[in-house]
JSON list of N, CA and C in Angstrom, two decimals:
[
{"chain": "A", "resi": 1, "resn": "PHE", "atom": "N", "xyz": [12.63, -28.82, 28.43]},
{"chain": "A", "resi": 1, "resn": "PHE", "atom": "CA", "xyz": [12.98, -28.50, 29.79]},
{"chain": "A", "resi": 1, "resn": "PHE", "atom": "C", "xyz": [14.48, -28.25, 29.90]},
{"chain": "A", "resi": 2, "resn": "THR", "atom": "N", "xyz": [14.83, -27.41, 30.85]},
{"chain": "A", "resi": 2, "resn": "THR", "atom": "CA", "xyz": [16.23, -27.16, 31.14]},
{"chain": "A", "resi": 2, "resn": "THR", "atom": "C", "xyz": [16.45, -27.42, 32.63]},
{"chain": "A", "resi": 3, "resn": "LYS", "atom": "N", "xyz": [17.49, -28.17, 32.94]},
{"chain": "A", "resi": 3, "resn": "LYS", "atom": "CA", "xyz": [17.80, -28.47, 34.33]},
{"chain": "A", "resi": 3, "resn": "LYS", "atom": "C", "xyz": [19.21, -27.97, 34.63]},
{"chain": "A", "resi": 4, "resn": "LEU", "atom": "N", "xyz": [19.32, -27.22, 35.73]},
{"chain": "A", "resi": 4, "resn": "LEU", "atom": "CA", "xyz": [20.61, -26.69, 36.16]},
{"chain": "A", "resi": 4, "resn": "LEU", "atom": "C", "xyz": [20.91, -27.19, 37.56]},
{"chain": "A", "resi": 5, "resn": "ALA", "atom": "N", "xyz": [22.14, -27.58, 37.81]},
{"chain": "A", "resi": 5, "resn": "ALA", "atom": "CA", "xyz": [22.58, -27.95, 39.15]},
{"chain": "A", "resi": 5, "resn": "ALA", "atom": "C", "xyz": [23.43, -26.80, 39.69]},
{"chain": "A", "resi": 6, "resn": "LEU", "atom": "N", "xyz": [22.95, -26.14, 40.74]},
{"chain": "A", "resi": 6, "resn": "LEU", "atom": "CA", "xyz": [23.63, -24.97, 41.30]},
{"chain": "A", "resi": 6, "resn": "LEU", "atom": "C", "xyz": [24.00, -25.21, 42.75]},
{"chain": "A", "resi": 7, "resn": "ARG", "atom": "N", "xyz": [25.11, -24.64, 43.14]},
{"chain": "A", "resi": 7, "resn": "ARG", "atom": "CA", "xyz": [25.51, -24.64, 44.55]},
{"chain": "A", "resi": 7, "resn": "ARG", "atom": "C", "xyz": [24.86, -23.42, 45.22]},
{"chain": "A", "resi": 8, "resn": "PRO", "atom": "N", "xyz": [24.72, -23.44, 46.54]},
{"chain": "A", "resi": 8, "resn": "PRO", "atom": "CA", "xyz": [24.14, -22.29, 47.23]},
{"chain": "A", "resi": 8, "resn": "PRO", "atom": "C", "xyz": [24.85, -20.99, 46.86]},
{"chain": "A", "resi": 9, "resn": "GLY", "atom": "N", "xyz": [24.08, -19.98, 46.48]},
{"chain": "A", "resi": 9, "resn": "GLY", "atom": "CA", "xyz": [24.61, -18.68, 46.11]},
{"chain": "A", "resi": 9, "resn": "GLY", "atom": "C", "xyz": [25.03, -18.57, 44.65]},
{"chain": "A", "resi": 10, "resn": "GLU", "atom": "N", "xyz": [25.08, -19.67, 43.94]},
{"chain": "A", "resi": 10, "resn": "GLU", "atom": "CA", "xyz": [25.48, -19.66, 42.53]},
{"chain": "A", "resi": 10, "resn": "GLU", "atom": "C", "xyz": [24.30, -19.23, 41.66]},
{"chain": "A", "resi": 11, "resn": "VAL", "atom": "N", "xyz": [24.59, -18.47, 40.62]},
{"chain": "A", "resi": 11, "resn": "VAL", "atom": "CA", "xyz": [23.55, -17.96, 39.72]},
{"chain": "A", "resi": 11, "resn": "VAL", "atom": "C", "xyz": [23.88, -18.40, 38.30]},
{"chain": "A", "resi": 12, "resn": "GLU", "atom": "N", "xyz": [22.86, -18.81, 37.56]},
{"chain": "A", "resi": 12, "resn": "GLU", "atom": "CA", "xyz": [23.03, -19.22, 36.17]},
{"chain": "A", "resi": 12, "resn": "GLU", "atom": "C", "xyz": [21.78, -18.83, 35.39]},
{"chain": "A", "resi": 13, "resn": "VAL", "atom": "N", "xyz": [21.93, -18.59, 34.11]},
{"chain": "A", "resi": 13, "resn": "VAL", "atom": "CA", "xyz": [20.80, -18.24, 33.25]},
{"chain": "A", "resi": 13, "resn": "VAL", "atom": "C", "xyz": [20.44, -19.46, 32.41]},
{"chain": "A", "resi": 14, "resn": "ALA", "atom": "N", "xyz": [19.15, -19.79, 32.37]},
{"chain": "A", "resi": 14, "resn": "ALA", "atom": "CA", "xyz": [18.67, -20.89, 31.54]},
{"chain": "A", "resi": 14, "resn": "ALA", "atom": "C", "xyz": [17.83, -20.32, 30.41]},
{"chain": "A", "resi": 15, "resn": "VAL", "atom": "N", "xyz": [18.04, -20.84, 29.23]},
{"chain": "A", "resi": 15, "resn": "VAL", "atom": "CA", "xyz": [17.25, -20.43, 28.06]},
{"chain": "A", "resi": 15, "resn": "VAL", "atom": "C", "xyz": [16.47, -21.64, 27.58]},
{"chain": "A", "resi": 16, "resn": "VAL", "atom": "N", "xyz": [15.17, -21.49, 27.49]},
{"chain": "A", "resi": 16, "resn": "VAL", "atom": "CA", "xyz": [14.30, -22.56, 27.01]},
{"chain": "A", "resi": 16, "resn": "VAL", "atom": "C", "xyz": [13.60, -22.04, 25.77]},
{"chain": "A", "resi": 17, "resn": "LYS", "atom": "N", "xyz": [13.80, -22.73, 24.64]},
{"chain": "A", "resi": 17, "resn": "LYS", "atom": "CA", "xyz": [13.16, -22.31, 23.40]},
{"chain": "A", "resi": 17, "resn": "LYS", "atom": "C", "xyz": [11.99, -23.23, 23.09]},
{"chain": "A", "resi": 18, "resn": "PHE", "atom": "N", "xyz": [10.88, -22.63, 22.64]},
{"chain": "A", "resi": 18, "resn": "PHE", "atom": "CA", "xyz": [9.72, -23.41, 22.23]},
{"chain": "A", "resi": 18, "resn": "PHE", "atom": "C", "xyz": [8.91, -22.58, 21.25]},
{"chain": "A", "resi": 19, "resn": "ARG", "atom": "N", "xyz": [8.07, -23.23, 20.50]},
{"chain": "A", "resi": 19, "resn": "ARG", "atom": "CA", "xyz": [7.21, -22.53, 19.54]},
{"chain": "A", "resi": 19, "resn": "ARG", "atom": "C", "xyz": [5.98, -22.00, 20.26]},
{"chain": "A", "resi": 20, "resn": "ALA", "atom": "N", "xyz": [5.84, -20.71, 20.33]},
{"chain": "A", "resi": 20, "resn": "ALA", "atom": "CA", "xyz": [4.71, -20.09, 21.02]},
{"chain": "A", "resi": 20, "resn": "ALA", "atom": "C", "xyz": [3.39, -20.52, 20.40]},
{"chain": "A", "resi": 21, "resn": "GLN", "atom": "N", "xyz": [3.37, -20.70, 19.09]},
{"chain": "A", "resi": 21, "resn": "GLN", "atom": "CA", "xyz": [2.14, -21.11, 18.41]},
{"chain": "A", "resi": 21, "resn": "GLN", "atom": "C", "xyz": [1.64, -22.45, 18.93]},
{"chain": "A", "resi": 22, "resn": "GLU", "atom": "N", "xyz": [2.54, -23.34, 19.28]},
{"chain": "A", "resi": 22, "resn": "GLU", "atom": "CA", "xyz": [2.14, -24.65, 19.77]},
{"chain": "A", "resi": 22, "resn": "GLU", "atom": "C", "xyz": [1.86, -24.64, 21.27]},
{"chain": "A", "resi": 23, "resn": "ALA", "atom": "N", "xyz": [2.61, -23.86, 22.01]},
{"chain": "A", "resi": 23, "resn": "ALA", "atom": "CA", "xyz": [2.50, -23.87, 23.47]},
{"chain": "A", "resi": 23, "resn": "ALA", "atom": "C", "xyz": [1.31, -23.08, 23.99]},
{"chain": "A", "resi": 24, "resn": "THR", "atom": "N", "xyz": [0.84, -22.08, 23.25]},
{"chain": "A", "resi": 24, "resn": "THR", "atom": "CA", "xyz": [-0.19, -21.19, 23.80]},
{"chain": "A", "resi": 24, "resn": "THR", "atom": "C", "xyz": [-1.47, -21.13, 22.98]},
{"chain": "A", "resi": 25, "resn": "LYS", "atom": "N", "xyz": [-1.60, -21.93, 21.94]},
{"chain": "A", "resi": 25, "resn": "LYS", "atom": "CA", "xyz": [-2.82, -21.81, 21.14]},
{"chain": "A", "resi": 25, "resn": "LYS", "atom": "C", "xyz": [-3.97, -22.59, 21.78]},
{"chain": "A", "resi": 26, "resn": "GLN", "atom": "N", "xyz": [-5.15, -22.07, 21.56]},
{"chain": "A", "resi": 26, "resn": "GLN", "atom": "CA", "xyz": [-6.36, -22.72, 22.04]},
{"chain": "A", "resi": 26, "resn": "GLN", "atom": "C", "xyz": [-7.50, -22.39, 21.09]},
{"chain": "A", "resi": 27, "resn": "TRP", "atom": "N", "xyz": [-8.55, -23.21, 21.13]},
{"chain": "A", "resi": 27, "resn": "TRP", "atom": "CA", "xyz": [-9.70, -23.00, 20.26]},
{"chain": "A", "resi": 27, "resn": "TRP", "atom": "C", "xyz": [-10.57, -21.89, 20.82]},
{"chain": "A", "resi": 28, "resn": "SER", "atom": "N", "xyz": [-10.93, -20.93, 19.97]},
{"chain": "A", "resi": 28, "resn": "SER", "atom": "CA", "xyz": [-11.81, -19.83, 20.36]},
{"chain": "A", "resi": 28, "resn": "SER", "atom": "C", "xyz": [-13.19, -20.06, 19.76]},
{"chain": "A", "resi": 29, "resn": "GLU", "atom": "N", "xyz": [-14.18, -20.23, 20.61]},
{"chain": "A", "resi": 29, "resn": "GLU", "atom": "CA", "xyz": [-15.55, -20.41, 20.13]},
{"chain": "A", "resi": 29, "resn": "GLU", "atom": "C", "xyz": [-16.07, -19.14, 19.46]},
{"chain": "A", "resi": 30, "resn": "THR", "atom": "N", "xyz": [-15.69, -17.97, 19.97]},
{"chain": "A", "resi": 30, "resn": "THR", "atom": "CA", "xyz": [-16.18, -16.72, 19.37]},
{"chain": "A", "resi": 30, "resn": "THR", "atom": "C", "xyz": [-15.59, -16.48, 17.99]},
{"chain": "A", "resi": 31, "resn": "GLN", "atom": "N", "xyz": [-14.30, -16.82, 17.79]},
{"chain": "A", "resi": 31, "resn": "GLN", "atom": "CA", "xyz": [-13.66, -16.63, 16.49]},
{"chain": "A", "resi": 31, "resn": "GLN", "atom": "C", "xyz": [-13.75, -17.88, 15.62]},
{"chain": "A", "resi": 32, "resn": "ARG", "atom": "N", "xyz": [-14.15, -18.99, 16.23]},
{"chain": "A", "resi": 32, "resn": "ARG", "atom": "CA", "xyz": [-14.27, -20.28, 15.55]},
{"chain": "A", "resi": 32, "resn": "ARG", "atom": "C", "xyz": [-12.99, -20.66, 14.81]},
{"chain": "A", "resi": 33, "resn": "SER", "atom": "N", "xyz": [-11.87, -20.45, 15.49]},
{"chain": "A", "resi": 33, "resn": "SER", "atom": "CA", "xyz": [-10.56, -20.82, 14.95]},
{"chain": "A", "resi": 33, "resn": "SER", "atom": "C", "xyz": [-9.57, -20.92, 16.11]},
{"chain": "A", "resi": 34, "resn": "TRP", "atom": "N", "xyz": [-8.37, -21.40, 15.78]},
{"chain": "A", "resi": 34, "resn": "TRP", "atom": "CA", "xyz": [-7.30, -21.45, 16.77]},
{"chain": "A", "resi": 34, "resn": "TRP", "atom": "C", "xyz": [-6.73, -20.06, 16.97]},
{"chain": "A", "resi": 35, "resn": "VAL", "atom": "N", "xyz": [-6.51, -19.67, 18.21]},
{"chain": "A", "resi": 35, "resn": "VAL", "atom": "CA", "xyz": [-5.92, -18.36, 18.53]},
{"chain": "A", "resi": 35, "resn": "VAL", "atom": "C", "xyz": [-4.74, -18.58, 19.47]},
{"chain": "A", "resi": 36, "resn": "VAL", "atom": "N", "xyz": [-3.79, -17.66, 19.42]},
{"chain": "A", "resi": 36, "resn": "VAL", "atom": "CA", "xyz": [-2.63, -17.69, 20.30]},
{"chain": "A", "resi": 36, "resn": "VAL", "atom": "C", "xyz": [-2.84, -16.67, 21.40]},
{"chain": "A", "resi": 37, "resn": "GLU", "atom": "N", "xyz": [-2.77, -17.12, 22.63]},
{"chain": "A", "resi": 37, "resn": "GLU", "atom": "CA", "xyz": [-2.89, -16.20, 23.75]},
{"chain": "A", "resi": 37, "resn": "GLU", "atom": "C", "xyz": [-1.70, -15.24, 23.76]},
{"chain": "A", "resi": 38, "resn": "PRO", "atom": "N", "xyz": [-1.91, -13.96, 24.09]},
{"chain": "A", "resi": 38, "resn": "PRO", "atom": "CA", "xyz": [-0.80, -13.01, 24.10]},
{"chain": "A", "resi": 38, "resn": "PRO", "atom": "C", "xyz": [0.20, -13.24, 25.24]},
{"chain": "A", "resi": 39, "resn": "ARG", "atom": "N", "xyz": [-0.15, -14.09, 26.21]},
{"chain": "A", "resi": 39, "resn": "ARG", "atom": "CA", "xyz": [0.78, -14.42, 27.28]},
{"chain": "A", "resi": 39, "resn": "ARG", "atom": "C", "xyz": [0.42, -15.79, 27.84]},
{"chain": "A", "resi": 40, "resn": "CYS", "atom": "N", "xyz": [1.37, -16.40, 28.51]},
{"chain": "A", "resi": 40, "resn": "CYS", "atom": "CA", "xyz": [1.11, -17.65, 29.21]},
{"chain": "A", "resi": 40, "resn": "CYS", "atom": "C", "xyz": [1.88, -17.63, 30.51]},
{"chain": "A", "resi": 41, "resn": "ASP", "atom": "N", "xyz": [1.40, -18.38, 31.48]},
{"chain": "A", "resi": 41, "resn": "ASP", "atom": "CA", "xyz": [2.08, -18.46, 32.77]},
{"chain": "A", "resi": 41, "resn": "ASP", "atom": "C", "xyz": [3.18, -19.51, 32.70]},
{"chain": "A", "resi": 42, "resn": "VAL", "atom": "N", "xyz": [4.28, -19.23, 33.36]},
{"chain": "A", "resi": 42, "resn": "VAL", "atom": "CA", "xyz": [5.41, -20.16, 33.43]},
{"chain": "A", "resi": 42, "resn": "VAL", "atom": "C", "xyz": [5.65, -20.48, 34.89]},
{"chain": "A", "resi": 43, "resn": "LEU", "atom": "N", "xyz": [5.76, -21.75, 35.20]},
{"chain": "A", "resi": 43, "resn": "LEU", "atom": "CA", "xyz": [6.00, -22.18, 36.57]},
{"chain": "A", "resi": 43, "resn": "LEU", "atom": "C", "xyz": [7.44, -22.68, 36.67]},
{"chain": "A", "resi": 44, "resn": "VAL", "atom": "N", "xyz": [8.19, -22.12, 37.61]},
{"chain": "A", "resi": 44, "resn": "VAL", "atom": "CA", "xyz": [9.59, -22.49, 37.83]},
{"chain": "A", "resi": 44, "resn": "VAL", "atom": "C", "xyz": [9.68, -23.08, 39.23]},
{"chain": "A", "resi": 45, "resn": "ALA", "atom": "N", "xyz": [10.32, -24.24, 39.35]},
{"chain": "A", "resi": 45, "resn": "ALA", "atom": "CA", "xyz": [10.40, -24.88, 40.67]},
{"chain": "A", "resi": 45, "resn": "ALA", "atom": "C", "xyz": [11.71, -25.63, 40.83]},
{"chain": "A", "resi": 46, "resn": "SER", "atom": "N", "xyz": [12.24, -25.59, 42.03]},
{"chain": "A", "resi": 46, "resn": "SER", "atom": "CA", "xyz": [13.42, -26.40, 42.34]},
{"chain": "A", "resi": 46, "resn": "SER", "atom": "C", "xyz": [13.01, -27.74, 42.92]},
{"chain": "A", "resi": 47, "resn": "SER", "atom": "N", "xyz": [11.77, -27.82, 43.37]},
{"chain": "A", "resi": 47, "resn": "SER", "atom": "CA", "xyz": [11.22, -29.06, 43.90]},
{"chain": "A", "resi": 47, "resn": "SER", "atom": "C", "xyz": [9.71, -28.94, 43.86]},
{"chain": "A", "resi": 48, "resn": "GLY", "atom": "N", "xyz": [9.03, -29.98, 44.29]},
{"chain": "A", "resi": 48, "resn": "GLY", "atom": "CA", "xyz": [7.58, -29.94, 44.33]},
{"chain": "A", "resi": 48, "resn": "GLY", "atom": "C", "xyz": [7.03, -28.98, 45.37]},
{"chain": "A", "resi": 49, "resn": "GLN", "atom": "N", "xyz": [7.87, -28.57, 46.32]},
{"chain": "A", "resi": 49, "resn": "GLN", "atom": "CA", "xyz": [7.43, -27.69, 47.38]},
{"chain": "A", "resi": 49, "resn": "GLN", "atom": "C", "xyz": [7.68, -26.22, 47.07]},
{"chain": "A", "resi": 50, "resn": "GLU", "atom": "N", "xyz": [8.68, -25.93, 46.27]},
{"chain": "A", "resi": 50, "resn": "GLU", "atom": "CA", "xyz": [9.01, -24.54, 45.93]},
{"chain": "A", "resi": 50, "resn": "GLU", "atom": "C", "xyz": [8.54, -24.25, 44.51]},
{"chain": "A", "resi": 51, "resn": "GLN", "atom": "N", "xyz": [7.76, -23.19, 44.36]},
{"chain": "A", "resi": 51, "resn": "GLN", "atom": "CA", "xyz": [7.27, -22.84, 43.04]},
{"chain": "A", "resi": 51, "resn": "GLN", "atom": "C", "xyz": [7.22, -21.33, 42.89]},
{"chain": "A", "resi": 52, "resn": "TRP", "atom": "N", "xyz": [7.67, -20.84, 41.75]},
{"chain": "A", "resi": 52, "resn": "TRP", "atom": "CA", "xyz": [7.58, -19.43, 41.41]},
{"chain": "A", "resi": 52, "resn": "TRP", "atom": "C", "xyz": [6.83, -19.33, 40.11]},
{"chain": "A", "resi": 53, "resn": "ARG", "atom": "N", "xyz": [5.95, -18.37, 40.00]},
{"chain": "A", "resi": 53, "resn": "ARG", "atom": "CA", "xyz": [5.15, -18.20, 38.79]},
{"chain": "A", "resi": 53, "resn": "ARG", "atom": "C", "xyz": [5.47, -16.85, 38.18]},
{"chain": "A", "resi": 54, "resn": "THR", "atom": "N", "xyz": [5.59, -16.83, 36.87]},
{"chain": "A", "resi": 54, "resn": "THR", "atom": "CA", "xyz": [5.82, -15.59, 36.14]},
{"chain": "A", "resi": 54, "resn": "THR", "atom": "C", "xyz": [5.03, -15.65, 34.85]},
{"chain": "A", "resi": 55, "resn": "ALA", "atom": "N", "xyz": [4.94, -14.56, 34.15]},
{"chain": "A", "resi": 55, "resn": "ALA", "atom": "CA", "xyz": [4.21, -14.52, 32.88]},
{"chain": "A", "resi": 55, "resn": "ALA", "atom": "C", "xyz": [5.19, -14.39, 31.73]},
{"chain": "A", "resi": 56, "resn": "LEU", "atom": "N", "xyz": [4.88, -15.06, 30.66]},
{"chain": "A", "resi": 56, "resn": "LEU", "atom": "CA", "xyz": [5.68, -15.00, 29.44]},
{"chain": "A", "resi": 56, "resn": "LEU", "atom": "C", "xyz": [4.82, -14.32, 28.39]},
{"chain": "A", "resi": 57, "resn": "TYR", "atom": "N", "xyz": [5.29, -13.22, 27.84]},
{"chain": "A", "resi": 57, "resn": "TYR", "atom": "CA", "xyz": [4.53, -12.49, 26.83]},
{"chain": "A", "resi": 57, "resn": "TYR", "atom": "C", "xyz": [5.00, -12.87, 25.45]},
{"chain": "A", "resi": 58, "resn": "ILE", "atom": "N", "xyz": [4.06, -13.12, 24.55]},
{"chain": "A", "resi": 58, "resn": "ILE", "atom": "CA", "xyz": [4.36, -13.57, 23.19]},
{"chain": "A", "resi": 58, "resn": "ILE", "atom": "C", "xyz": [4.56, -12.34, 22.31]},
{"chain": "A", "resi": 59, "resn": "ALA", "atom": "N", "xyz": [5.69, -12.29, 21.61]},
{"chain": "A", "resi": 59, "resn": "ALA", "atom": "CA", "xyz": [6.03, -11.12, 20.79]},
{"chain": "A", "resi": 59, "resn": "ALA", "atom": "C", "xyz": [5.13, -11.00, 19.56]},
{"chain": "A", "resi": 60, "resn": "SER", "atom": "N", "xyz": [4.81, -12.10, 18.91]},
{"chain": "A", "resi": 60, "resn": "SER", "atom": "CA", "xyz": [4.00, -12.07, 17.69]},
{"chain": "A", "resi": 60, "resn": "SER", "atom": "C", "xyz": [2.93, -13.15, 17.78]},
{"chain": "A", "resi": 61, "resn": "PRO", "atom": "N", "xyz": [1.69, -12.79, 18.12]},
{"chain": "A", "resi": 61, "resn": "PRO", "atom": "CA", "xyz": [0.66, -13.80, 18.36]},
{"chain": "A", "resi": 61, "resn": "PRO", "atom": "C", "xyz": [0.03, -14.41, 17.11]},
{"chain": "A", "resi": 62, "resn": "GLU", "atom": "N", "xyz": [0.51, -14.10, 15.90]},
{"chain": "A", "resi": 62, "resn": "GLU", "atom": "CA", "xyz": [-0.09, -14.67, 14.71]},
{"chain": "A", "resi": 62, "resn": "GLU", "atom": "C", "xyz": [0.32, -16.12, 14.55]},
{"chain": "A", "resi": 63, "resn": "ILE", "atom": "N", "xyz": [-0.60, -16.94, 14.09]},
{"chain": "A", "resi": 63, "resn": "ILE", "atom": "CA", "xyz": [-0.31, -18.34, 13.82]},
{"chain": "A", "resi": 63, "resn": "ILE", "atom": "C", "xyz": [0.10, -18.47, 12.36]},
{"chain": "A", "resi": 64, "resn": "ALA", "atom": "N", "xyz": [1.21, -19.14, 12.11]},
{"chain": "A", "resi": 64, "resn": "ALA", "atom": "CA", "xyz": [1.69, -19.32, 10.74]},
{"chain": "A", "resi": 64, "resn": "ALA", "atom": "C", "xyz": [0.87, -20.38, 10.03]}
]
């Protein structure tokens, strides 16, 4: 997780690194193996009341 403290009107860029293979893999009954989804949803919030949702696309969906 990344936490930023901003003043009103202030803008900052946050970079969060994670392993896509661990964050997006799930068991596929049809393939009978672990697969990596080509995208996952990301939820960004400043509080429990404010939430923005966006999609994160995985550049290389192969599992090492």
